[in-house]
Structures are given as structure tokens and as C-alpha cells.
CSV table of C-alpha atoms in Angstrom, one decimal:
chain,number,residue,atom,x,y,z
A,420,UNK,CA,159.4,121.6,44.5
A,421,UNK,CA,159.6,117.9,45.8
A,422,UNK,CA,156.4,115.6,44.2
A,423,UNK,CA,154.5,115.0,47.2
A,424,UNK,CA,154.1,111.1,48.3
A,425,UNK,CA,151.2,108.9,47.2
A,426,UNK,CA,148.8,108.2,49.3
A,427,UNK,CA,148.9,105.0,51.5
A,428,UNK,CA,146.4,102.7,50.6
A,429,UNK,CA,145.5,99.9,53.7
A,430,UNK,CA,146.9,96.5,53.2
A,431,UNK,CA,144.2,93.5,52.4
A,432,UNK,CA,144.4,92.9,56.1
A,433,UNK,CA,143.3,96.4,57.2
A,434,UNK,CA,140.7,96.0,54.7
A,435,UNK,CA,139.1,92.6,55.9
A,436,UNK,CA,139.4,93.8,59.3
A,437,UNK,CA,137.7,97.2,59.0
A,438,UNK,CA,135.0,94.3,57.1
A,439,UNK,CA,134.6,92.5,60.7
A,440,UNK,CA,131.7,93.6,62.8
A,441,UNK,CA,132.1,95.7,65.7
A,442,UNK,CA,131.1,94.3,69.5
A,443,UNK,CA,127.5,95.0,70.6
A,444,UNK,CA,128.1,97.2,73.4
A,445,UNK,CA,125.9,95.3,75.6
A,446,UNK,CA,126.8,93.0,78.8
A,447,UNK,CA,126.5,89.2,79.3
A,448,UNK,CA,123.1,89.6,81.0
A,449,UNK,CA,121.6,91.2,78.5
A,450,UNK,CA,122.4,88.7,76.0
A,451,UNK,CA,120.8,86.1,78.1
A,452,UNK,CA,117.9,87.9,78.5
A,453,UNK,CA,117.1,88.4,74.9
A,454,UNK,CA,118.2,84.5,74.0
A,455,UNK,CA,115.9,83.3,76.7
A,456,UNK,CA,113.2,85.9,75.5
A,457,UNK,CA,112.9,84.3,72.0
A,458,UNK,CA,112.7,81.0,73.1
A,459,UNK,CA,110.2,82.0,75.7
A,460,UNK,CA,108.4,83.5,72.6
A,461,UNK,CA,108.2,81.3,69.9
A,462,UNK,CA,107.5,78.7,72.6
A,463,UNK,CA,104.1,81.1,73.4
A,464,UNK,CA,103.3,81.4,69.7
A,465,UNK,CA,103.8,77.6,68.8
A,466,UNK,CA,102.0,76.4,71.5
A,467,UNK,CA,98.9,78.7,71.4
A,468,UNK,CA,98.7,78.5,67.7
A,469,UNK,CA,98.7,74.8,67.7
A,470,UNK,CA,96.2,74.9,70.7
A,471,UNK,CA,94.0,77.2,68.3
A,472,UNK,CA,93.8,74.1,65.5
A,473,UNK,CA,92.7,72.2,68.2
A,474,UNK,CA,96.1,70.1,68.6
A,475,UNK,CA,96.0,68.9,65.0
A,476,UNK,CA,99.6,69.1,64.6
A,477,UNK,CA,100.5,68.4,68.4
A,478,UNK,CA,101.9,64.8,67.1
A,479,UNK,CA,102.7,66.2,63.6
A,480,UNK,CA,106.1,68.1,63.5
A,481,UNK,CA,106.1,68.4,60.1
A,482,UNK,CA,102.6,70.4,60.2
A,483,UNK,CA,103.8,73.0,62.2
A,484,UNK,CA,104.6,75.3,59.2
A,485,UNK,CA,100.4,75.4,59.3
A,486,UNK,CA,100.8,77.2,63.1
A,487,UNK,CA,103.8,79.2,62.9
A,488,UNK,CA,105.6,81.0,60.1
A,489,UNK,CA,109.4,81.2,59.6
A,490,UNK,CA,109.4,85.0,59.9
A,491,UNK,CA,108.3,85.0,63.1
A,492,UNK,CA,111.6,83.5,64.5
A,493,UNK,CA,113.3,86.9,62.7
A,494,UNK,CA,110.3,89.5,64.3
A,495,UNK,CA,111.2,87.7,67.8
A,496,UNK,CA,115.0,88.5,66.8
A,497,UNK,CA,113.8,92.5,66.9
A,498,UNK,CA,111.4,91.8,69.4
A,499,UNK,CA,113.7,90.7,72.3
A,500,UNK,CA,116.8,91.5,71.3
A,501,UNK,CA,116.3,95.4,70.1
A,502,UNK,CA,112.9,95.8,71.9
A,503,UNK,CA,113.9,99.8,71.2
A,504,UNK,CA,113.7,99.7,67.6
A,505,UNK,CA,111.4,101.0,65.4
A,506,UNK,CA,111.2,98.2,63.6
A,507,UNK,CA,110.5,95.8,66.8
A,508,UNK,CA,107.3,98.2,67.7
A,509,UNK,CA,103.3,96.4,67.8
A,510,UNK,CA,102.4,97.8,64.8
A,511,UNK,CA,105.8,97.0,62.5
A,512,UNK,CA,105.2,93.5,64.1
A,513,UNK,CA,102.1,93.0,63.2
A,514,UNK,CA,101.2,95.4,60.5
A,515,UNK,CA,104.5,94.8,58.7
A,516,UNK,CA,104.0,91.3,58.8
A,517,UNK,CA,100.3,90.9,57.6
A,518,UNK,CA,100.7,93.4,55.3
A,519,UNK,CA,103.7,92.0,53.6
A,520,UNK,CA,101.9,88.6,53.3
A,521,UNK,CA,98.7,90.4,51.9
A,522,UNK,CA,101.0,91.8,49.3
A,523,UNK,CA,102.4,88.9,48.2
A,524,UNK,CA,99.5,86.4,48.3
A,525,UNK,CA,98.0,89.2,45.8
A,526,UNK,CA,101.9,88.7,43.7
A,527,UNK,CA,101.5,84.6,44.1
A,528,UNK,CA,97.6,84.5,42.9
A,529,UNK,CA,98.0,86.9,40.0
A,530,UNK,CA,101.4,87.3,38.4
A,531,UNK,CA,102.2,84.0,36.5
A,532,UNK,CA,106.0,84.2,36.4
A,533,UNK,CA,107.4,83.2,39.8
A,534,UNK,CA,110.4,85.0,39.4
A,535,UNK,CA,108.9,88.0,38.9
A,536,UNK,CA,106.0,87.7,41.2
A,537,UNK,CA,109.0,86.8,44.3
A,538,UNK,CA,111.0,90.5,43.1
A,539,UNK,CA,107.5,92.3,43.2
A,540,UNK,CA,106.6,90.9,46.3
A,541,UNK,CA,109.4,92.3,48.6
A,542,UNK,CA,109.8,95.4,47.0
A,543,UNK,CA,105.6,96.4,47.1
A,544,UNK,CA,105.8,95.1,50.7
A,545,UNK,CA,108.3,97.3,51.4
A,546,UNK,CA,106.8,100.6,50.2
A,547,UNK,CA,103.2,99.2,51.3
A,548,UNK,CA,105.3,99.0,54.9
A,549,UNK,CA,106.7,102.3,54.5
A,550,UNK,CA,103.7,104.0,53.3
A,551,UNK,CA,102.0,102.4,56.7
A,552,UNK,CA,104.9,103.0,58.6
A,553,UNK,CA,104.9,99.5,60.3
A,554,UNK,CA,108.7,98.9,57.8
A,555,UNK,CA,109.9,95.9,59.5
A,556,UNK,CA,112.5,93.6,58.4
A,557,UNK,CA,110.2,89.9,58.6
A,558,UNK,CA,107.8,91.4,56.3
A,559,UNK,CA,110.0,91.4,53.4
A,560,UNK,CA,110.1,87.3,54.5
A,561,UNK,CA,106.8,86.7,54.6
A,562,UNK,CA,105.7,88.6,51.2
A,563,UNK,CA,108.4,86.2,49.7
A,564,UNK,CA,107.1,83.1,51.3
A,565,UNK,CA,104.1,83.6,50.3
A,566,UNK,CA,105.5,83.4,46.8
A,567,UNK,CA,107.7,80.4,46.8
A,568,UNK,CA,104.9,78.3,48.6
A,569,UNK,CA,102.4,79.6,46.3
A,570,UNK,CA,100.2,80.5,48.3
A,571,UNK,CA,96.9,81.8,47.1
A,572,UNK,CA,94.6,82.2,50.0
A,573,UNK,CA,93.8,85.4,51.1
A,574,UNK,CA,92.7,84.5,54.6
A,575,UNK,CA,96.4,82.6,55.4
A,576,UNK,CA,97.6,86.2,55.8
A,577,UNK,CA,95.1,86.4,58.8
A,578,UNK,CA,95.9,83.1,60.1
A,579,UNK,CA,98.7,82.1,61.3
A,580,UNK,CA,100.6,85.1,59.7
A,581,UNK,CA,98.4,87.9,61.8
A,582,UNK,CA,98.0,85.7,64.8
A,583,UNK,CA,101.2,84.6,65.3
A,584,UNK,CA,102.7,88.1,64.8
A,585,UNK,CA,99.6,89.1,67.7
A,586,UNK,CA,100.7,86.0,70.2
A,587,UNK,CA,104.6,87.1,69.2
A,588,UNK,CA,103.7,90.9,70.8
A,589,UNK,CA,101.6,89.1,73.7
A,590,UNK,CA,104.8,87.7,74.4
A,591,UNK,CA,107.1,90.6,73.7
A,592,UNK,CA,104.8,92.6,76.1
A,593,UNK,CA,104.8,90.4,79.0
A,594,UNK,CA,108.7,89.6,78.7
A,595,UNK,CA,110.0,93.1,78.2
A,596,UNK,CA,108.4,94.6,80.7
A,597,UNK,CA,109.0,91.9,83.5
A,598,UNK,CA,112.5,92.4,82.2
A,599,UNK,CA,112.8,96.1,82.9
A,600,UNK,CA,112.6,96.5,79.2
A,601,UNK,CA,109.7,98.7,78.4
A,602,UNK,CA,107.8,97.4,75.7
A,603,UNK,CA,106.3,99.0,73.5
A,604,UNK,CA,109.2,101.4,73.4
A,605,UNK,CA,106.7,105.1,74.0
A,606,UNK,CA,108.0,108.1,72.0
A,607,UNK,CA,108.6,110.8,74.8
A,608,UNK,CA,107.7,114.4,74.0
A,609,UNK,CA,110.7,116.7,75.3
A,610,UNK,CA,110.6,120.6,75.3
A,611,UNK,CA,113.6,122.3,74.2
A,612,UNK,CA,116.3,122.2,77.0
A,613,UNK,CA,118.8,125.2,77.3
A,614,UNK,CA,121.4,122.7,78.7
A,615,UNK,CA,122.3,121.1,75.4
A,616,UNK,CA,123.7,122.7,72.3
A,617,UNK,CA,121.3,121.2,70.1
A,618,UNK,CA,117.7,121.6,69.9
A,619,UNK,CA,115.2,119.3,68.5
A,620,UNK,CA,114.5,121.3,65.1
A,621,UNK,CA,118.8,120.8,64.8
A,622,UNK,CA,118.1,116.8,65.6
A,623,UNK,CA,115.2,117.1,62.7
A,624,UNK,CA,117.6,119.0,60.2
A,625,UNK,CA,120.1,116.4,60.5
A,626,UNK,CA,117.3,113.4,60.1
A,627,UNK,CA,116.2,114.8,56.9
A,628,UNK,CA,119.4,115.5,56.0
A,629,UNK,CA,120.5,111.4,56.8
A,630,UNK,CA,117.7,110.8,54.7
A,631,UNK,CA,117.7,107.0,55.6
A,632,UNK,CA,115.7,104.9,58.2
A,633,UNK,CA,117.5,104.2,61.2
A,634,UNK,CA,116.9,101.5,63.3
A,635,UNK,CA,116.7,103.6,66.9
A,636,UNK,CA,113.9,106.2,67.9
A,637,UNK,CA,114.4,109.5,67.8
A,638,UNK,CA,114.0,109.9,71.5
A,639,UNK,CA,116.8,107.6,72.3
A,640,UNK,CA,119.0,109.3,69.6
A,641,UNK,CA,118.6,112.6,71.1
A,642,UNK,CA,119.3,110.9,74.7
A,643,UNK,CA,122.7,109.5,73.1
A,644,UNK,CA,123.9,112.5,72.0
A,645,UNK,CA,123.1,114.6,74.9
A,646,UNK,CA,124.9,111.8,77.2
A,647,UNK,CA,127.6,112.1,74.7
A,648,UNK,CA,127.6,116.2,75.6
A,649,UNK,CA,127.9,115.2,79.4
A,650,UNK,CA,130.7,112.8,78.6
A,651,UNK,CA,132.4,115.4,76.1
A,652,UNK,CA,132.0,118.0,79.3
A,653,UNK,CA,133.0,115.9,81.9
A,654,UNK,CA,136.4,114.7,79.5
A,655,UNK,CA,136.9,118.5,79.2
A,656,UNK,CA,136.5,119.3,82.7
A,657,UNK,CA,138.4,116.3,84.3
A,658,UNK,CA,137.4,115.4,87.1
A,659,UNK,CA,136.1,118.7,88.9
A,660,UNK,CA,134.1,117.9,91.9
A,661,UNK,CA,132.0,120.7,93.9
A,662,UNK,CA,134.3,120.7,96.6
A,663,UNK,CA,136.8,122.2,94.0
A,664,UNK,CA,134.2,125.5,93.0
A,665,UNK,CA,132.2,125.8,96.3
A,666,UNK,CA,131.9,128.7,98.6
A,667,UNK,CA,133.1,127.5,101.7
A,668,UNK,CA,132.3,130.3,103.9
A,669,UNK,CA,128.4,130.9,102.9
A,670,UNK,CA,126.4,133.6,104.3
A,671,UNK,CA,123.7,131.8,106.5
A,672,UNK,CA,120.2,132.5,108.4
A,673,UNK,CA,118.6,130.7,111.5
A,674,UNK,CA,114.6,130.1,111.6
A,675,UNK,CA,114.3,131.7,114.3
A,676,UNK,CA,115.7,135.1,112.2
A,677,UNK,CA,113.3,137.7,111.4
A,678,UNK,CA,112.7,138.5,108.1
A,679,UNK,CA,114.1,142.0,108.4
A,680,UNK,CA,117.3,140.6,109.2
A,681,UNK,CA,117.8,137.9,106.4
A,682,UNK,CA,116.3,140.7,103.8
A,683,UNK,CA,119.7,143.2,105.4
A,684,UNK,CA,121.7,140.1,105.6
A,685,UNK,CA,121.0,139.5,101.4
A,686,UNK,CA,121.3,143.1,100.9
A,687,UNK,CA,124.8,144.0,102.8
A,688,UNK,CA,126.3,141.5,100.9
A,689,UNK,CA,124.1,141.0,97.5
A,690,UNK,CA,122.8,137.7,97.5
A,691,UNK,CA,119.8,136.2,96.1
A,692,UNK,CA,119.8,133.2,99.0
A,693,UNK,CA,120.6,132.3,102.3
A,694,UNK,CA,120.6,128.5,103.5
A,695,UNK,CA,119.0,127.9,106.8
A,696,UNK,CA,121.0,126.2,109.2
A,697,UNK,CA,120.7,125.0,112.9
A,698,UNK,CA,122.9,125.4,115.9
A,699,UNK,CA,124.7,122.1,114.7
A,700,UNK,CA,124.8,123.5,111.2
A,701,UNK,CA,122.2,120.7,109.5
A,702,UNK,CA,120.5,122.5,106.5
A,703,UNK,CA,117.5,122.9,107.5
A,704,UNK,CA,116.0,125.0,104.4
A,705,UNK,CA,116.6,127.8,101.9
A,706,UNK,CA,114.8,131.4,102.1
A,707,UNK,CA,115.3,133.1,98.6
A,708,UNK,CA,114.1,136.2,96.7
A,709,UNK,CA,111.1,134.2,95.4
A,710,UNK,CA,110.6,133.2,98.7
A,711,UNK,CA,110.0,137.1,99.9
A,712,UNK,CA,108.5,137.6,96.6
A,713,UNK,CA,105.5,135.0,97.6
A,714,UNK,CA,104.6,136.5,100.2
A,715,UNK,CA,103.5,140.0,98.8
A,716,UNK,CA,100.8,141.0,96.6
A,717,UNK,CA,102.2,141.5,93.0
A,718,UNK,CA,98.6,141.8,91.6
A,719,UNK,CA,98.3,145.0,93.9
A,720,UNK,CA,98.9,148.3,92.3
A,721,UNK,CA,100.9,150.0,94.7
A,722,UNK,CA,104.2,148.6,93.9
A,723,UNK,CA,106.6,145.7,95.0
A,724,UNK,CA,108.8,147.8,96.8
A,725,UNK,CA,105.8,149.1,98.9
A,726,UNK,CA,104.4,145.3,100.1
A,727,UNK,CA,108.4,144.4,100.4
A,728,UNK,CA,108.8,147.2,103.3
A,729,UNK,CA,105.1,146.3,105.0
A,730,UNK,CA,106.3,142.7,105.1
A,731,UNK,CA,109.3,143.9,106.8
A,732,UNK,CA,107.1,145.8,108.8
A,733,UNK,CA,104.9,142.6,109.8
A,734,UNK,CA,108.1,141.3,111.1
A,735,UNK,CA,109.2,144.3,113.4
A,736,UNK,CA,105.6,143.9,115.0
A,737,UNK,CA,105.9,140.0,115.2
A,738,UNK,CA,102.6,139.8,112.5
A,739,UNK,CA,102.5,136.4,111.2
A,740,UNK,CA,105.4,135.1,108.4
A,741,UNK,CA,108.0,137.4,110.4
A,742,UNK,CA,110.6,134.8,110.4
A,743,UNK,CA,113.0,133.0,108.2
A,744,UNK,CA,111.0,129.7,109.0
A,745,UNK,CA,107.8,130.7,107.9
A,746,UNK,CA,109.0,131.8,104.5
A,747,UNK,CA,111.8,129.8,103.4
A,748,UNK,CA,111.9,126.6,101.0
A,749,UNK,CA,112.1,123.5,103.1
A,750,UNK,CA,112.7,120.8,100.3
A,751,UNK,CA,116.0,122.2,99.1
A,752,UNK,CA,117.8,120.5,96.1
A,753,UNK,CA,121.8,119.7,97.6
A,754,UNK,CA,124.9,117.7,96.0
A,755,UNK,CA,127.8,116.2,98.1
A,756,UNK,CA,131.4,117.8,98.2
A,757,UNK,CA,132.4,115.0,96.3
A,758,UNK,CA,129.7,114.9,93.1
A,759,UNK,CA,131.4,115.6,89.4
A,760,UNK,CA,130.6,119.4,88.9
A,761,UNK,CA,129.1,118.0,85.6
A,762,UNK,CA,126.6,116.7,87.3
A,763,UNK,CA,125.1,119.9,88.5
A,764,UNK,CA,124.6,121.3,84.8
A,765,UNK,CA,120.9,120.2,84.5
A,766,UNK,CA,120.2,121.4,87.8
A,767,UNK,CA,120.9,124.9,87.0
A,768,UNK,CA,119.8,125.0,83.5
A,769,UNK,CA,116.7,122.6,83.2
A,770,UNK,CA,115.2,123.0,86.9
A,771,UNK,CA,115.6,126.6,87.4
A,772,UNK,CA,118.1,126.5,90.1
A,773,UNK,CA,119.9,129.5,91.0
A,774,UNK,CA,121.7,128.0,94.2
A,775,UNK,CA,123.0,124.9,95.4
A,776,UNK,CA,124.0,124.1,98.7
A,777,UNK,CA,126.5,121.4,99.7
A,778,UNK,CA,126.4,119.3,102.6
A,779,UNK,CA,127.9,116.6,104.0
A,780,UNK,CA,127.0,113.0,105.0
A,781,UNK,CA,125.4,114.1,108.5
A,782,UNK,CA,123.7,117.2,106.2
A,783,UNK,CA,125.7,119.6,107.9
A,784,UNK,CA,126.7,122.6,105.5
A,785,UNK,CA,130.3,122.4,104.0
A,786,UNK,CA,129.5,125.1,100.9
A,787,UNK,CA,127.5,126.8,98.0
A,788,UNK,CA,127.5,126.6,94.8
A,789,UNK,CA,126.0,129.1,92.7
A,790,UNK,CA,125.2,129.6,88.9
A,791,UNK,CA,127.9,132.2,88.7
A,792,UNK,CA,130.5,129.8,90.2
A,793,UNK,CA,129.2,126.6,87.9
A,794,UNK,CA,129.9,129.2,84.1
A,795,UNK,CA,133.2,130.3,85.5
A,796,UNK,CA,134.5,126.5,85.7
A,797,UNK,CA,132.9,126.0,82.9
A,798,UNK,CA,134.6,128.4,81.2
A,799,UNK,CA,137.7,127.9,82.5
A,800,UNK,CA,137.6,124.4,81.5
A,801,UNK,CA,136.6,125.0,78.0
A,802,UNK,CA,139.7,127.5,78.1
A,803,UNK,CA,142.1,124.9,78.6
């Protein structure tokens, strides 16, 4: 039996290369807008800081490390350029940072060897970060230069450290947001959806399971991976449009047909929906199931069926609601012939959908598409 070969190992090229960072996957503009952003906030922080000791260093360059400390200029980094991150929130900004420089004040004042005092510093700021959950990058900085200046004074970690941290977030705040970037970056607090094939107890299994601090929130990792789904879908299904799955021929009703009709009409040919059209064929509205189904008693003991026939009833005797437009849904959700099928997955799975007509750019109706015809392409795609 032939000795299988041994395994390739990459040349020193492919080595160095794989070493070289990948491109942020962010646009020109963007980049602009987080350069200026800095600039714009340090600019806030130095001059309001120096304004709070009264100008004393306004002629003084060399005094300014007395307004502003060096770690700001890495907090504005997170600040403007990953506003998203955990580790660019208010708190991290400013809890990370005072605390850091509380901790090592206390290393500088009370552990004679420098050395020591400087390796004690970052790594107590960094659990005393973690254990307030404000972990942010600068504070690490700030515990060690409070250590190498030998600084001793407790209140320094108040001022400037704490108010230049609050004037960098004053900044970050008022920038972001007039940016479109919201700031601070809100946790949102999603339910379950059926549409994607992970849930958000899978998304916690595989955190704990990571068991490392990553610098995005969990709501835009779960928003990643589900637009990462949609993309995985839509690669699967090609390029499908509705025009491809649609019923052309839909069973319709007028608003001006009685009740008694539609309700035949949906029977004879077992539908749950009709779209309401016009005489030029412009969608005018939807009359469902749920739509005859609101306008009976189900509290009532004598049985759905029962109030279904007297409403039928009403309409033989021209009661009020004895038409199709009295009953049906007016604001009807609709797609274009030419919309990615793809597109149309939420719809039906997230916004309790059952039906979706297709129309045209003058609104007239072209088609239907129904959940049925949306989990046969689906499947058919997958199949491929």
C-alpha cells in the first residue's frame, strides 16, 4: 500500500500574508466620519477641560497633560470609530476609565516596587472592569499611567480622568447621533422568530461556549447571522422573483359583492382570501377568514357555525356589513412582480401573513402569492 504524501506546509510567504490584516469592510465615508469625529472630540474635551482650570494652560502646551489624559485619544478611537462596541458604551467609557485609574493610584501610593505596582495595575483594572462590566481597552492605559507618573492623588482620578472620559461621551453623544450613528448603542430585546433556524438560547449556547469577550453586542451578532441566513437563502434560491411563484389567475371579489357570495366564492374553490379589486383591477383591499371571523360573536355559546350563517343571513336582507367592503382589510401588505422571493420570508413567518398579493406599478393586480406557494420554492430550491 503506497505511503501516503506529507502534508503541505505554506511557504514563509503564505505565512506572513495570512499575518496581514484584513480590510475593514467599511466605505470611504465612514472613515471620514469617524477621523473627523475624534478630532471633533478631543477638540471638545481639551478645550472644556482647559476652560474648567480657568485657562491656566491656554498659553502653556506643555500643561495640557493637567486637562486631558493620553487614554482619552484611545477611548475616542472606540468612541467614533466602533460606536457599536461594547467597549465604546457610557459606562465602559467612563466607568472603565475612572476605575482603572482608581486602581492604579491605589498600586502607585502603596506598592513600593514600580515594576510590580505597573503589572498589578492593569491586571486589577482589568478584573475590577470586568467585575463592573465597563471592560474597556483605555482603562488598562490609565491604571498604568497612573503608575509610571507616580501619581498618588486620589482625587486626579476624578479630575481630569472622570471629566474628560464625561466631556469625551458629551461628544460621542452629540456626534453619533447627528451622524446617523446611534449612540449609545441600546440593547434591543427580540422574541424568538420562527423565520430563522436559530433561536436566542442557541446564540447564548454558543456565547458561553466562545467563552471570550467579543467586541460587538449581542444584538448586532444575532442581526449578522440572520442577514447571513437571508444571503445563504437568496445564494440558494438564485435569483427567484415573485413573478416566477405567483398565481396569475387569482380568484377575486368586488366591494360591492355580498358577503354570501365571497363566503361561496372561498368555499367552491377553498381559499382562505380573496383580493378586492375594482373595475380597472387596482387592489382595493383583502376580505379573509379573519375578516368573516370579526364580525361574529365567538364569546356566544351557540356556535361559530351558527353566527357564520346569520351573518350570511344579514347580507341576503341587506342588514348592515352585507358586503365585501364593509368587512374586508383595507391596508393590505403587497410586493412587486419583480421583488427577490427571499424577501417575502419574514412576511409570512414573522407578520402572520397568510397571503400576499402582487400588483403592479399602477397597483393593478398581476398575482398571489401564498404561504403554500412561498415552502414549495423553498423547497425546491433547497433540493437543488
Amino acid at each position: 500500500m503506497p505511503a501516503s504524501p506529507p502534508p503541505e506546509h505554506p511557504s514563509l510567504t503564505a505565512r506572513l500574508r495570512s499575518l496581514w490584516p484584513a480590510a475593514h469592510a467599511i466605505d470611504a465615508r465612514e472613515k471620514l466620519r469617524a477621523s473627523v469625529g475624534a478630532a471633533l472630540g478631543i477638540l471638545l474635551v481639551a478645550a472644556l477641560a482647559a476652560l474648567w482650570l480657568q485657562g491656566a494652560i491656554a498659553m502653556q502646551p506643555g500643561l495640557l497633560a493637567m486637562a486631558i489624559i493620553a487614554p482619552i485619544g484611545a477611548s475616542a478611537v472606540l468612541v467614533f470609530a466602533v460606536p457599536s462596541s461594547p467597549l465604546a458604551q457610557p459606562w465602559s467609557v467612563v466607568g472603565g476609565n475612572t476605575i482603572a485609574a482608581l486602581v492604579g493610584i491605589a498600586c502607585a501610593k502603596w506598592i513600593p516596587d514600580a515594576t510590580l505596582a505597573a503589572a498589578l495595575a492593569v491586571s486589577l483594572a482589568i478584573a475590577a472592569m470586568l467585575a463592573t462590566r465597563c471592560l474597556h481597552p483605555p482603562g488598562g492605559a490609565a491604571a498604568l499611567l497612573m503608575v509610571v507618573t507616580g501619581c498618588d492623588r486620589f482625587e486626579y482620578a476624578l479630575n481630569p480622568v472622570m471629566l474628560d472620559s464625561l466631556l469625551l461621551v458629551l461628544a460621542g453623544v452629540i456626534y453619533n447621533n447627528l451622524t446617523r450613528r446611534p449612540w449609545p448603542h441600546v440593547q434591543q430585546v427580540k422574541s424568538d422568530s420562527s423565520a430563522s433556524r436559530f433561536s436566542d438560547a442557541d446564540l447564548d449556547a454558543a456565547l458561553t461556549h466562545y467563552n471570550q469577550v467579543l467586541d460587538v453586542s449581542r444584538d448586532d451578532l444575532h442581526a449578522l447571522l440572520e442577514r447571513a441566513e437571508a444571503s445563504a437563502y437568496q445564494r440558494k434560491m438564485g435569483e427567484i422573483r415573485c413573478a416566477d411563484v405567483m398565481s396569475t389567475t387569482p380568484i377575486v371579489a368586488r366591494q360591492e359583492m355580498s358577503l354570501r357570495e365571497a363566503w361561496a366564492l372561498m368555499r367552491r374553490h377553498r381559499i382562505k382570501a380573496l383580493p378586492v379589486i375594482d373595475r380597472q383591477r387596482h387592489l382595493m383591499g383583502i376580505v379573509t377568514v379573519a375578516d368573516f371571523m370579526k364580525q361574529i360573536d365567538l364569546d356566544a355559546h351557540d356556535g361559530v357555525s351558527w353566527h357564520l350563517r346569520a351573518l350570511l343571513r344579514q347580507a341576503r336582507s341587506k342588514q348592515p356589513a352585507s358586503i365585501v367592503g364593509e368587512i374586508m382589510t383595507r391596508k393590505v401588505r403587497v410586493a412587486s412582480a419583480d421583488r427577490l422571493l427571499t424577501d417575502l420570508v419574514p412576511v409570512f413567518s414573522e407578520n402572520g401573513h397568510r397571503h400576499v398579493p402582487i400588483i403592479d406599478e399602477q397597483r393593478h393586480l398581476v398575482g398571489i402569492i401564498t404561504q403554500s406557494d412561498l415552502i414549495k420554492a423553498l423547497y425546491t430550491a433547497v433540493r437543488v
